[in-house]
Amino acid sequence: MKKIISLILAAALCIFVFAACGTDSAENGADKKVLTMATNAEFPPYEFYEGDKVVGIDAEIAAVIAEKLGMELEIVDTAFDSIIPAIVAGKYDMGMAGMTVTEERLEEVNFSDSYATGVQVVIVKEGSEITTVDDLTGDKKYTIGVQTGTTGDLYSTWDIEDEGLGTVSRFNKGADAVEALKIGKVDCVIIDNEPAKAFVAESEGLKILDTAYAEEQYAVAVSKENPELLENINKALAELTADGTLQKIVDKYIKAE
Ligand code: GLN
Protein backbone atom coordinates (compact mmCIF):
# COMPACT_ATOMS: atom_id res chain seq x y z
CA MET A 1 0.00 0.00 0.00
CA LYS A 2 2.78 2.36 0.94
CA LYS A 3 4.39 1.64 -2.41
CA ILE A 4 1.22 2.46 -4.28
CA ILE A 5 0.80 5.74 -2.45
CA SER A 6 4.35 6.79 -3.16
CA LEU A 7 3.89 5.77 -6.81
CA ILE A 8 0.79 7.93 -7.02
CA LEU A 9 2.65 10.75 -5.32
CA ALA A 10 5.55 10.37 -7.72
CA ALA A 11 3.17 10.40 -10.67
CA ALA A 12 1.42 13.49 -9.32
CA LEU A 13 4.75 15.18 -8.88
CA CYS A 14 5.68 14.34 -12.47
CA ILE A 15 2.44 15.83 -13.76
CA PHE A 16 3.05 18.90 -11.62
CA VAL A 17 6.58 19.28 -12.96
CA PHE A 18 5.39 18.82 -16.54
CA ALA A 19 2.67 21.38 -16.08
CA ALA A 20 5.19 23.80 -14.64
CA CYS A 21 7.51 23.15 -17.58
CA GLY A 22 4.60 23.73 -19.91
CA THR A 23 3.91 27.23 -18.62
CA ASP A 24 7.58 27.91 -18.55
CA SER A 25 8.14 27.22 -22.21
CA ALA A 26 5.07 29.29 -23.09
CA GLU A 27 6.56 32.18 -21.18
CA ASN A 28 10.08 32.01 -22.52
CA GLY A 29 8.75 32.96 -25.94
CA ALA A 30 9.33 29.68 -27.75
CA ASP A 31 5.60 29.17 -28.31
CA LYS A 32 4.65 32.81 -28.49
CA LYS A 33 3.24 34.41 -31.58
CA VAL A 34 5.37 37.22 -32.94
CA LEU A 35 4.04 40.78 -33.17
CA THR A 36 5.99 42.62 -35.87
CA MET A 37 6.38 46.38 -35.60
CA ALA A 38 7.70 48.34 -38.57
CA THR A 39 9.49 51.56 -37.75
CA ASN A 40 12.15 53.94 -39.01
CA ALA A 41 14.79 54.11 -36.31
CA GLU A 42 16.00 57.61 -37.20
CA PHE A 43 13.54 59.47 -35.06
CA PRO A 44 14.80 60.13 -31.53
CA PRO A 45 13.44 59.87 -28.88
CA TYR A 46 10.65 57.72 -30.37
CA GLU A 47 12.96 55.26 -32.14
CA PHE A 48 16.71 55.23 -32.50
CA TYR A 49 19.62 52.88 -32.11
CA GLU A 50 21.44 52.18 -28.88
CA GLY A 51 24.20 49.90 -30.09
CA ASP A 52 22.45 47.51 -32.46
CA LYS A 53 19.15 47.68 -30.58
CA VAL A 54 16.19 49.88 -31.51
CA VAL A 55 15.04 51.73 -28.40
CA GLY A 56 12.81 54.71 -27.65
CA ILE A 57 9.26 55.62 -26.67
CA ASP A 58 7.60 53.65 -29.48
CA ALA A 59 9.81 50.61 -28.94
CA GLU A 60 8.94 50.53 -25.23
CA ILE A 61 5.22 51.11 -25.73
CA ALA A 62 5.23 48.32 -28.34
CA ALA A 63 7.01 46.02 -25.90
CA VAL A 64 4.34 46.47 -23.23
CA ILE A 65 1.54 46.10 -25.78
CA ALA A 66 3.12 42.83 -26.95
CA GLU A 67 3.43 41.66 -23.36
CA LYS A 68 -0.24 42.40 -22.74
CA LEU A 69 -1.17 40.46 -25.89
CA GLY A 70 1.04 37.56 -24.81
CA MET A 71 3.12 38.01 -27.94
CA GLU A 72 6.77 38.44 -28.67
CA LEU A 73 7.75 41.78 -30.19
CA GLU A 74 9.96 41.96 -33.25
CA ILE A 75 11.02 45.41 -34.46
CA VAL A 76 11.84 45.90 -38.13
CA ASP A 77 13.72 49.04 -39.20
CA THR A 78 12.70 50.26 -42.65
CA ALA A 79 12.33 53.47 -44.68
CA PHE A 80 9.58 55.69 -43.27
CA ASP A 81 7.65 55.90 -46.53
CA SER A 82 7.60 52.11 -46.93
CA ILE A 83 5.92 51.42 -43.57
CA ILE A 84 2.30 51.96 -44.65
CA PRO A 85 2.62 50.08 -47.98
CA ALA A 86 4.21 47.15 -46.10
CA ILE A 87 1.37 47.08 -43.55
CA VAL A 88 -1.21 47.22 -46.34
CA ALA A 89 0.61 44.28 -47.98
CA GLY A 90 0.39 42.32 -44.71
CA LYS A 91 4.16 42.19 -44.27
CA TYR A 92 4.11 43.58 -40.71
CA ASP A 93 1.40 43.65 -38.04
CA MET A 94 1.71 47.29 -37.04
CA GLY A 95 3.62 50.50 -37.68
CA MET A 96 4.93 52.70 -34.88
CA ALA A 97 7.16 55.52 -36.02
CA GLY A 98 5.96 58.73 -34.43
CA MET A 99 3.41 58.35 -37.18
CA THR A 100 0.87 61.10 -37.61
CA VAL A 101 -2.77 60.29 -38.25
CA THR A 102 -3.76 61.92 -41.55
CA GLU A 103 -6.85 61.58 -43.74
CA GLU A 104 -4.76 60.24 -46.61
CA ARG A 105 -3.17 57.53 -44.48
CA LEU A 106 -6.57 56.62 -43.03
CA GLU A 107 -7.63 55.63 -46.54
CA GLU A 108 -4.94 52.95 -46.48
CA VAL A 109 -4.66 51.78 -42.86
CA ASN A 110 -6.48 52.00 -39.55
CA PHE A 111 -4.99 53.99 -36.71
CA SER A 112 -5.22 53.21 -33.01
CA ASP A 113 -6.23 55.82 -30.48
CA SER A 114 -3.54 58.48 -30.27
CA TYR A 115 -0.79 58.01 -27.68
CA ALA A 116 1.16 61.25 -28.21
CA THR A 117 0.97 64.73 -29.69
CA GLY A 118 3.53 65.85 -32.25
CA VAL A 119 4.30 69.34 -33.49
CA GLN A 120 5.90 70.17 -36.81
CA VAL A 121 8.54 72.81 -36.19
CA VAL A 122 11.02 74.74 -38.29
CA ILE A 123 14.78 74.49 -37.69
CA VAL A 124 16.95 77.33 -39.01
CA LYS A 125 20.53 78.46 -38.60
CA GLU A 126 21.04 81.05 -35.87
CA GLY A 127 20.73 84.48 -37.45
CA SER A 128 18.57 83.19 -40.32
CA GLU A 129 16.33 85.72 -42.01
CA ILE A 130 13.51 83.20 -41.55
CA THR A 131 12.12 84.22 -38.16
CA THR A 132 8.52 83.00 -38.29
CA VAL A 133 6.62 80.24 -40.06
CA ASP A 134 4.86 82.91 -42.16
CA ASP A 135 8.19 83.84 -43.77
CA LEU A 136 8.02 80.50 -45.61
CA THR A 137 4.96 81.63 -47.55
CA GLY A 138 6.16 85.22 -47.96
CA ASP A 139 7.66 87.02 -50.97
CA LYS A 140 11.05 85.38 -50.76
CA LYS A 141 11.37 81.76 -51.94
CA TYR A 142 13.18 79.35 -49.67
CA THR A 143 14.36 75.75 -49.96
CA ILE A 144 12.86 73.57 -47.24
CA GLY A 145 14.50 70.34 -46.14
CA VAL A 146 12.23 67.46 -45.07
CA GLN A 147 12.27 63.69 -44.63
CA THR A 148 10.57 61.96 -47.59
CA GLY A 149 6.95 60.99 -47.03
CA THR A 150 6.57 62.62 -43.63
CA THR A 151 3.88 65.14 -42.81
CA GLY A 152 6.59 67.83 -42.94
CA ASP A 153 7.10 66.81 -46.57
CA LEU A 154 3.38 66.58 -47.39
CA TYR A 155 2.33 69.88 -45.80
CA SER A 156 5.22 71.94 -47.16
CA THR A 157 4.69 70.42 -50.60
CA TRP A 158 1.03 71.47 -50.59
CA ASP A 159 1.39 74.85 -48.86
CA ILE A 160 4.66 76.04 -50.33
CA GLU A 161 5.97 74.11 -53.35
CA ASP A 162 2.64 73.52 -55.11
CA GLU A 163 1.80 77.21 -54.59
CA GLY A 164 5.06 78.26 -56.26
CA LEU A 165 6.27 79.88 -53.02
CA GLY A 166 9.42 77.80 -52.52
CA THR A 167 11.11 74.44 -53.08
CA VAL A 168 11.00 71.27 -51.02
CA SER A 169 14.18 69.21 -50.82
CA ARG A 170 13.60 65.60 -49.69
CA PHE A 171 16.01 63.40 -47.71
CA ASN A 172 15.92 59.78 -46.55
CA LYS A 173 16.57 60.76 -42.96
CA GLY A 174 15.72 63.81 -40.90
CA ALA A 175 19.37 63.92 -39.83
CA ASP A 176 20.41 64.25 -43.49
CA ALA A 177 18.09 67.24 -43.92
CA VAL A 178 19.70 68.83 -40.86
CA GLU A 179 23.18 68.21 -42.31
CA ALA A 180 22.05 69.94 -45.52
CA LEU A 181 20.90 72.91 -43.43
CA LYS A 182 24.28 73.12 -41.72
CA ILE A 183 26.14 73.37 -45.04
CA GLY A 184 23.61 75.80 -46.49
CA LYS A 185 22.01 73.47 -49.04
CA VAL A 186 18.57 74.18 -47.59
CA ASP A 187 17.32 77.27 -45.73
CA CYS A 188 15.35 75.43 -43.05
CA VAL A 189 14.10 71.98 -42.04
CA ILE A 190 10.51 71.13 -41.18
CA ILE A 191 10.35 68.17 -38.83
CA ASP A 192 8.66 66.91 -35.66
CA ASN A 193 9.58 68.78 -32.45
CA GLU A 194 11.17 65.98 -30.45
CA PRO A 195 13.68 64.82 -33.10
CA ALA A 196 14.21 68.54 -33.88
CA LYS A 197 15.25 69.13 -30.26
CA ALA A 198 17.59 66.14 -30.39
CA PHE A 199 19.21 67.27 -33.67
CA VAL A 200 19.60 70.89 -32.54
CA ALA A 201 21.14 69.79 -29.24
CA GLU A 202 23.77 67.82 -31.16
CA SER A 203 24.77 70.72 -33.43
CA GLU A 204 26.17 74.20 -33.01
CA GLY A 205 24.42 77.20 -34.51
CA LEU A 206 20.93 75.83 -35.07
CA LYS A 207 17.64 76.82 -33.47
CA ILE A 208 13.95 76.00 -33.58
CA LEU A 209 11.52 78.79 -34.45
CA ASP A 210 9.09 79.71 -31.69
CA THR A 211 6.08 79.40 -33.98
CA ALA A 212 4.94 75.87 -34.78
CA TYR A 213 4.02 74.77 -38.28
CA ALA A 214 1.35 72.17 -37.41
CA GLU A 215 0.10 70.11 -34.49
CA GLU A 216 -0.70 66.43 -34.93
CA GLN A 217 -1.49 63.11 -33.25
CA TYR A 218 0.71 60.02 -33.26
CA ALA A 219 -0.92 56.58 -33.36
CA VAL A 220 -0.26 52.95 -34.24
CA ALA A 221 -0.99 51.98 -37.86
CA VAL A 222 -2.65 48.59 -38.39
CA SER A 223 -3.92 46.83 -41.50
CA LYS A 224 -7.63 47.32 -42.25
CA GLU A 225 -7.75 43.53 -42.51
CA ASN A 226 -6.93 43.16 -38.82
CA PRO A 227 -9.61 44.95 -36.74
CA GLU A 228 -9.06 42.51 -33.89
CA LEU A 229 -5.45 43.61 -33.41
CA LEU A 230 -6.54 47.24 -33.55
CA GLU A 231 -9.08 46.61 -30.81
CA ASN A 232 -6.49 44.82 -28.66
CA ILE A 233 -3.97 47.62 -29.14
CA ASN A 234 -6.56 50.22 -28.12
CA LYS A 235 -7.43 48.19 -25.05
CA ALA A 236 -3.76 47.89 -24.11
CA LEU A 237 -3.15 51.62 -24.70
CA ALA A 238 -6.12 52.50 -22.48
CA GLU A 239 -4.74 50.34 -19.69
CA LEU A 240 -1.23 51.75 -20.09
CA THR A 241 -2.62 55.28 -19.95
CA ALA A 242 -4.78 54.55 -16.90
CA ASP A 243 -2.02 52.93 -14.84
CA GLY A 244 0.58 55.58 -15.70
CA THR A 245 2.92 53.26 -17.65
CA LEU A 246 2.67 55.34 -20.81
CA GLN A 247 3.59 58.55 -19.01
CA LYS A 248 6.49 56.80 -17.31
CA ILE A 249 7.90 55.72 -20.67
CA VAL A 250 7.50 59.22 -22.11
CA ASP A 251 9.13 60.81 -19.06
CA LYS A 252 12.09 58.47 -19.37
CA TYR A 253 12.89 59.88 -22.82
CA ILE A 254 11.50 63.41 -22.73
CA LYS A 255 12.67 65.53 -19.82
CA ALA A 256 10.25 68.25 -18.79
CA GLU A 257 11.48 71.70 -19.79
N1 GLN B 1 5.15 62.52 -37.69
C1 GLN B 1 5.69 62.52 -38.99
C2 GLN B 1 4.82 61.71 -39.92
O1 GLN B 1 4.07 60.91 -39.48
C3 GLN B 1 7.13 62.06 -39.07
C4 GLN B 1 7.36 60.68 -38.58
C5 GLN B 1 8.79 60.17 -38.81
O2 GLN B 1 9.60 60.78 -39.47
N2 GLN B 1 9.12 59.06 -38.24
O3 GLN B 1 4.89 61.86 -41.10
CSV table of C-alpha atoms and ligand atoms in Angstrom, one decimal:
chain,number,residue,atom,x,y,z
A,1,MET,CA,0.0,0.0,0.0
A,2,LYS,CA,2.8,2.4,0.9
A,3,LYS,CA,4.4,1.6,-2.4
A,4,ILE,CA,1.2,2.5,-4.3
A,5,ILE,CA,0.8,5.7,-2.4
A,6,SER,CA,4.3,6.8,-3.2
A,7,LEU,CA,3.9,5.8,-6.8
A,8,ILE,CA,0.8,7.9,-7.0
A,9,LEU,CA,2.7,10.8,-5.3
A,10,ALA,CA,5.5,10.4,-7.7
A,11,ALA,CA,3.2,10.4,-10.7
A,12,ALA,CA,1.4,13.5,-9.3
A,13,LEU,CA,4.8,15.2,-8.9
A,14,CYS,CA,5.7,14.3,-12.5
A,15,ILE,CA,2.4,15.8,-13.8
A,16,PHE,CA,3.0,18.9,-11.6
A,17,VAL,CA,6.6,19.3,-13.0
A,18,PHE,CA,5.4,18.8,-16.5
A,19,ALA,CA,2.7,21.4,-16.1
A,20,ALA,CA,5.2,23.8,-14.6
A,21,CYS,CA,7.5,23.1,-17.6
A,22,GLY,CA,4.6,23.7,-19.9
A,23,THR,CA,3.9,27.2,-18.6
A,24,ASP,CA,7.6,27.9,-18.6
A,25,SER,CA,8.1,27.2,-22.2
A,26,ALA,CA,5.1,29.3,-23.1
A,27,GLU,CA,6.6,32.2,-21.2
A,28,ASN,CA,10.1,32.0,-22.5
A,29,GLY,CA,8.8,33.0,-25.9
A,30,ALA,CA,9.3,29.7,-27.7
A,31,ASP,CA,5.6,29.2,-28.3
A,32,LYS,CA,4.6,32.8,-28.5
A,33,LYS,CA,3.2,34.4,-31.6
A,34,VAL,CA,5.4,37.2,-32.9
A,35,LEU,CA,4.0,40.8,-33.2
A,36,THR,CA,6.0,42.6,-35.9
A,37,MET,CA,6.4,46.4,-35.6
A,38,ALA,CA,7.7,48.3,-38.6
A,39,THR,CA,9.5,51.6,-37.8
A,40,ASN,CA,12.2,53.9,-39.0
A,41,ALA,CA,14.8,54.1,-36.3
A,42,GLU,CA,16.0,57.6,-37.2
A,43,PHE,CA,13.5,59.5,-35.1
A,44,PRO,CA,14.8,60.1,-31.5
A,45,PRO,CA,13.4,59.9,-28.9
A,46,TYR,CA,10.6,57.7,-30.4
A,47,GLU,CA,13.0,55.3,-32.1
A,48,PHE,CA,16.7,55.2,-32.5
A,49,TYR,CA,19.6,52.9,-32.1
A,50,GLU,CA,21.4,52.2,-28.9
A,51,GLY,CA,24.2,49.9,-30.1
A,52,ASP,CA,22.4,47.5,-32.5
A,53,LYS,CA,19.1,47.7,-30.6
A,54,VAL,CA,16.2,49.9,-31.5
A,55,VAL,CA,15.0,51.7,-28.4
A,56,GLY,CA,12.8,54.7,-27.6
A,57,ILE,CA,9.3,55.6,-26.7
A,58,ASP,CA,7.6,53.6,-29.5
A,59,ALA,CA,9.8,50.6,-28.9
A,60,GLU,CA,8.9,50.5,-25.2
A,61,ILE,CA,5.2,51.1,-25.7
A,62,ALA,CA,5.2,48.3,-28.3
A,63,ALA,CA,7.0,46.0,-25.9
A,64,VAL,CA,4.3,46.5,-23.2
A,65,ILE,CA,1.5,46.1,-25.8
A,66,ALA,CA,3.1,42.8,-27.0
A,67,GLU,CA,3.4,41.7,-23.4
A,68,LYS,CA,-0.2,42.4,-22.7
A,69,LEU,CA,-1.2,40.5,-25.9
A,70,GLY,CA,1.0,37.6,-24.8
A,71,MET,CA,3.1,38.0,-27.9
A,72,GLU,CA,6.8,38.4,-28.7
A,73,LEU,CA,7.8,41.8,-30.2
A,74,GLU,CA,10.0,42.0,-33.2
A,75,ILE,CA,11.0,45.4,-34.5
A,76,VAL,CA,11.8,45.9,-38.1
A,77,ASP,CA,13.7,49.0,-39.2
A,78,THR,CA,12.7,50.3,-42.7
A,79,ALA,CA,12.3,53.5,-44.7
A,80,PHE,CA,9.6,55.7,-43.3
A,81,ASP,CA,7.7,55.9,-46.5
A,82,SER,CA,7.6,52.1,-46.9
A,83,ILE,CA,5.9,51.4,-43.6
A,84,ILE,CA,2.3,52.0,-44.6
A,85,PRO,CA,2.6,50.1,-48.0
A,86,ALA,CA,4.2,47.1,-46.1
A,87,ILE,CA,1.4,47.1,-43.6
A,88,VAL,CA,-1.2,47.2,-46.3
A,89,ALA,CA,0.6,44.3,-48.0
A,90,GLY,CA,0.4,42.3,-44.7
A,91,LYS,CA,4.2,42.2,-44.3
A,92,TYR,CA,4.1,43.6,-40.7
A,93,ASP,CA,1.4,43.7,-38.0
A,94,MET,CA,1.7,47.3,-37.0
A,95,GLY,CA,3.6,50.5,-37.7
A,96,MET,CA,4.9,52.7,-34.9
A,97,ALA,CA,7.2,55.5,-36.0
A,98,GLY,CA,6.0,58.7,-34.4
A,99,MET,CA,3.4,58.4,-37.2
A,100,THR,CA,0.9,61.1,-37.6
A,101,VAL,CA,-2.8,60.3,-38.2
A,102,THR,CA,-3.8,61.9,-41.5
A,103,GLU,CA,-6.8,61.6,-43.7
A,104,GLU,CA,-4.8,60.2,-46.6
A,105,ARG,CA,-3.2,57.5,-44.5
A,106,LEU,CA,-6.6,56.6,-43.0
A,107,GLU,CA,-7.6,55.6,-46.5
A,108,GLU,CA,-4.9,52.9,-46.5
A,109,VAL,CA,-4.7,51.8,-42.9
A,110,ASN,CA,-6.5,52.0,-39.6
A,111,PHE,CA,-5.0,54.0,-36.7
A,112,SER,CA,-5.2,53.2,-33.0
A,113,ASP,CA,-6.2,55.8,-30.5
A,114,SER,CA,-3.5,58.5,-30.3
A,115,TYR,CA,-0.8,58.0,-27.7
A,116,ALA,CA,1.2,61.3,-28.2
A,117,THR,CA,1.0,64.7,-29.7
A,118,GLY,CA,3.5,65.9,-32.3
A,119,VAL,CA,4.3,69.3,-33.5
A,120,GLN,CA,5.9,70.2,-36.8
A,121,VAL,CA,8.5,72.8,-36.2
A,122,VAL,CA,11.0,74.7,-38.3
A,123,ILE,CA,14.8,74.5,-37.7
A,124,VAL,CA,16.9,77.3,-39.0
A,125,LYS,CA,20.5,78.5,-38.6
A,126,GLU,CA,21.0,81.0,-35.9
A,127,GLY,CA,20.7,84.5,-37.4
A,128,SER,CA,18.6,83.2,-40.3
A,129,GLU,CA,16.3,85.7,-42.0
A,130,ILE,CA,13.5,83.2,-41.6
A,131,THR,CA,12.1,84.2,-38.2
A,132,THR,CA,8.5,83.0,-38.3
A,133,VAL,CA,6.6,80.2,-40.1
A,134,ASP,CA,4.9,82.9,-42.2
A,135,ASP,CA,8.2,83.8,-43.8
A,136,LEU,CA,8.0,80.5,-45.6
A,137,THR,CA,5.0,81.6,-47.5
A,138,GLY,CA,6.2,85.2,-48.0
A,139,ASP,CA,7.7,87.0,-51.0
A,140,LYS,CA,11.0,85.4,-50.8
A,141,LYS,CA,11.4,81.8,-51.9
A,142,TYR,CA,13.2,79.4,-49.7
A,143,THR,CA,14.4,75.8,-50.0
A,144,ILE,CA,12.9,73.6,-47.2
A,145,GLY,CA,14.5,70.3,-46.1
A,146,VAL,CA,12.2,67.5,-45.1
A,147,GLN,CA,12.3,63.7,-44.6
A,148,THR,CA,10.6,62.0,-47.6
A,149,GLY,CA,7.0,61.0,-47.0
A,150,THR,CA,6.6,62.6,-43.6
A,151,THR,CA,3.9,65.1,-42.8
A,152,GLY,CA,6.6,67.8,-42.9
A,153,ASP,CA,7.1,66.8,-46.6
A,154,LEU,CA,3.4,66.6,-47.4
A,155,TYR,CA,2.3,69.9,-45.8
A,156,SER,CA,5.2,71.9,-47.2
A,157,THR,CA,4.7,70.4,-50.6
A,158,TRP,CA,1.0,71.5,-50.6
A,159,ASP,CA,1.4,74.8,-48.9
A,160,ILE,CA,4.7,76.0,-50.3
A,161,GLU,CA,6.0,74.1,-53.4
A,162,ASP,CA,2.6,73.5,-55.1
A,163,GLU,CA,1.8,77.2,-54.6
A,164,GLY,CA,5.1,78.3,-56.3
A,165,LEU,CA,6.3,79.9,-53.0
A,166,GLY,CA,9.4,77.8,-52.5
A,167,THR,CA,11.1,74.4,-53.1
A,168,VAL,CA,11.0,71.3,-51.0
A,169,SER,CA,14.2,69.2,-50.8
A,170,ARG,CA,13.6,65.6,-49.7
A,171,PHE,CA,16.0,63.4,-47.7
A,172,ASN,CA,15.9,59.8,-46.6
A,173,LYS,CA,16.6,60.8,-43.0
A,174,GLY,CA,15.7,63.8,-40.9
A,175,ALA,CA,19.4,63.9,-39.8
A,176,ASP,CA,20.4,64.3,-43.5
A,177,ALA,CA,18.1,67.2,-43.9
A,178,VAL,CA,19.7,68.8,-40.9
A,179,GLU,CA,23.2,68.2,-42.3
A,180,ALA,CA,22.0,69.9,-45.5
A,181,LEU,CA,20.9,72.9,-43.4
A,182,LYS,CA,24.3,73.1,-41.7
A,183,ILE,CA,26.1,73.4,-45.0
A,184,GLY,CA,23.6,75.8,-46.5
A,185,LYS,CA,22.0,73.5,-49.0
A,186,VAL,CA,18.6,74.2,-47.6
A,187,ASP,CA,17.3,77.3,-45.7
A,188,CYS,CA,15.4,75.4,-43.1
A,189,VAL,CA,14.1,72.0,-42.0
A,190,ILE,CA,10.5,71.1,-41.2
A,191,ILE,CA,10.4,68.2,-38.8
A,192,ASP,CA,8.7,66.9,-35.7
A,193,ASN,CA,9.6,68.8,-32.5
A,194,GLU,CA,11.2,66.0,-30.5
A,195,PRO,CA,13.7,64.8,-33.1
A,196,ALA,CA,14.2,68.5,-33.9
A,197,LYS,CA,15.3,69.1,-30.3
A,198,ALA,CA,17.6,66.1,-30.4
A,199,PHE,CA,19.2,67.3,-33.7
A,200,VAL,CA,19.6,70.9,-32.5
A,201,ALA,CA,21.1,69.8,-29.2
A,202,GLU,CA,23.8,67.8,-31.2
A,203,SER,CA,24.8,70.7,-33.4
A,204,GLU,CA,26.2,74.2,-33.0
A,205,GLY,CA,24.4,77.2,-34.5
A,206,LEU,CA,20.9,75.8,-35.1
A,207,LYS,CA,17.6,76.8,-33.5
A,208,ILE,CA,14.0,76.0,-33.6
A,209,LEU,CA,11.5,78.8,-34.5
A,210,ASP,CA,9.1,79.7,-31.7
A,211,THR,CA,6.1,79.4,-34.0
A,212,ALA,CA,4.9,75.9,-34.8
A,213,TYR,CA,4.0,74.8,-38.3
A,214,ALA,CA,1.4,72.2,-37.4
A,215,GLU,CA,0.1,70.1,-34.5
A,216,GLU,CA,-0.7,66.4,-34.9
A,217,GLN,CA,-1.5,63.1,-33.2
A,218,TYR,CA,0.7,60.0,-33.3
A,219,ALA,CA,-0.9,56.6,-33.4
A,220,VAL,CA,-0.3,53.0,-34.2
A,221,ALA,CA,-1.0,52.0,-37.9
A,222,VAL,CA,-2.7,48.6,-38.4
A,223,SER,CA,-3.9,46.8,-41.5
A,224,LYS,CA,-7.6,47.3,-42.2
A,225,GLU,CA,-7.8,43.5,-42.5
A,226,ASN,CA,-6.9,43.2,-38.8
A,227,PRO,CA,-9.6,45.0,-36.7
A,228,GLU,CA,-9.1,42.5,-33.9
A,229,LEU,CA,-5.5,43.6,-33.4
A,230,LEU,CA,-6.5,47.2,-33.6
A,231,GLU,CA,-9.1,46.6,-30.8
A,232,ASN,CA,-6.5,44.8,-28.7
A,233,ILE,CA,-4.0,47.6,-29.1
A,234,ASN,CA,-6.6,50.2,-28.1
A,235,LYS,CA,-7.4,48.2,-25.0
A,236,ALA,CA,-3.8,47.9,-24.1
A,237,LEU,CA,-3.2,51.6,-24.7
A,238,ALA,CA,-6.1,52.5,-22.5
A,239,GLU,CA,-4.7,50.3,-19.7
A,240,LEU,CA,-1.2,51.8,-20.1
A,241,THR,CA,-2.6,55.3,-19.9
A,242,ALA,CA,-4.8,54.5,-16.9
A,243,ASP,CA,-2.0,52.9,-14.8
A,244,GLY,CA,0.6,55.6,-15.7
A,245,THR,CA,2.9,53.3,-17.6
A,246,LEU,CA,2.7,55.3,-20.8
A,247,GLN,CA,3.6,58.6,-19.0
A,248,LYS,CA,6.5,56.8,-17.3
A,249,ILE,CA,7.9,55.7,-20.7
A,250,VAL,CA,7.5,59.2,-22.1
A,251,ASP,CA,9.1,60.8,-19.1
A,252,LYS,CA,12.1,58.5,-19.4
A,253,TYR,CA,12.9,59.9,-22.8
A,254,ILE,CA,11.5,63.4,-22.7
A,255,LYS,CA,12.7,65.5,-19.8
A,256,ALA,CA,10.2,68.2,-18.8
A,257,GLU,CA,11.5,71.7,-19.8
B,1,GLN,N1,5.2,62.5,-37.7
B,1,GLN,C1,5.7,62.5,-39.0
B,1,GLN,C2,4.8,61.7,-39.9
B,1,GLN,O1,4.1,60.9,-39.5
B,1,GLN,C3,7.1,62.1,-39.1
B,1,GLN,C4,7.4,60.7,-38.6
B,1,GLN,C5,8.8,60.2,-38.8
B,1,GLN,O2,9.6,60.8,-39.5
B,1,GLN,N2,9.1,59.1,-38.2
B,1,GLN,O3,4.9,61.9,-41.1
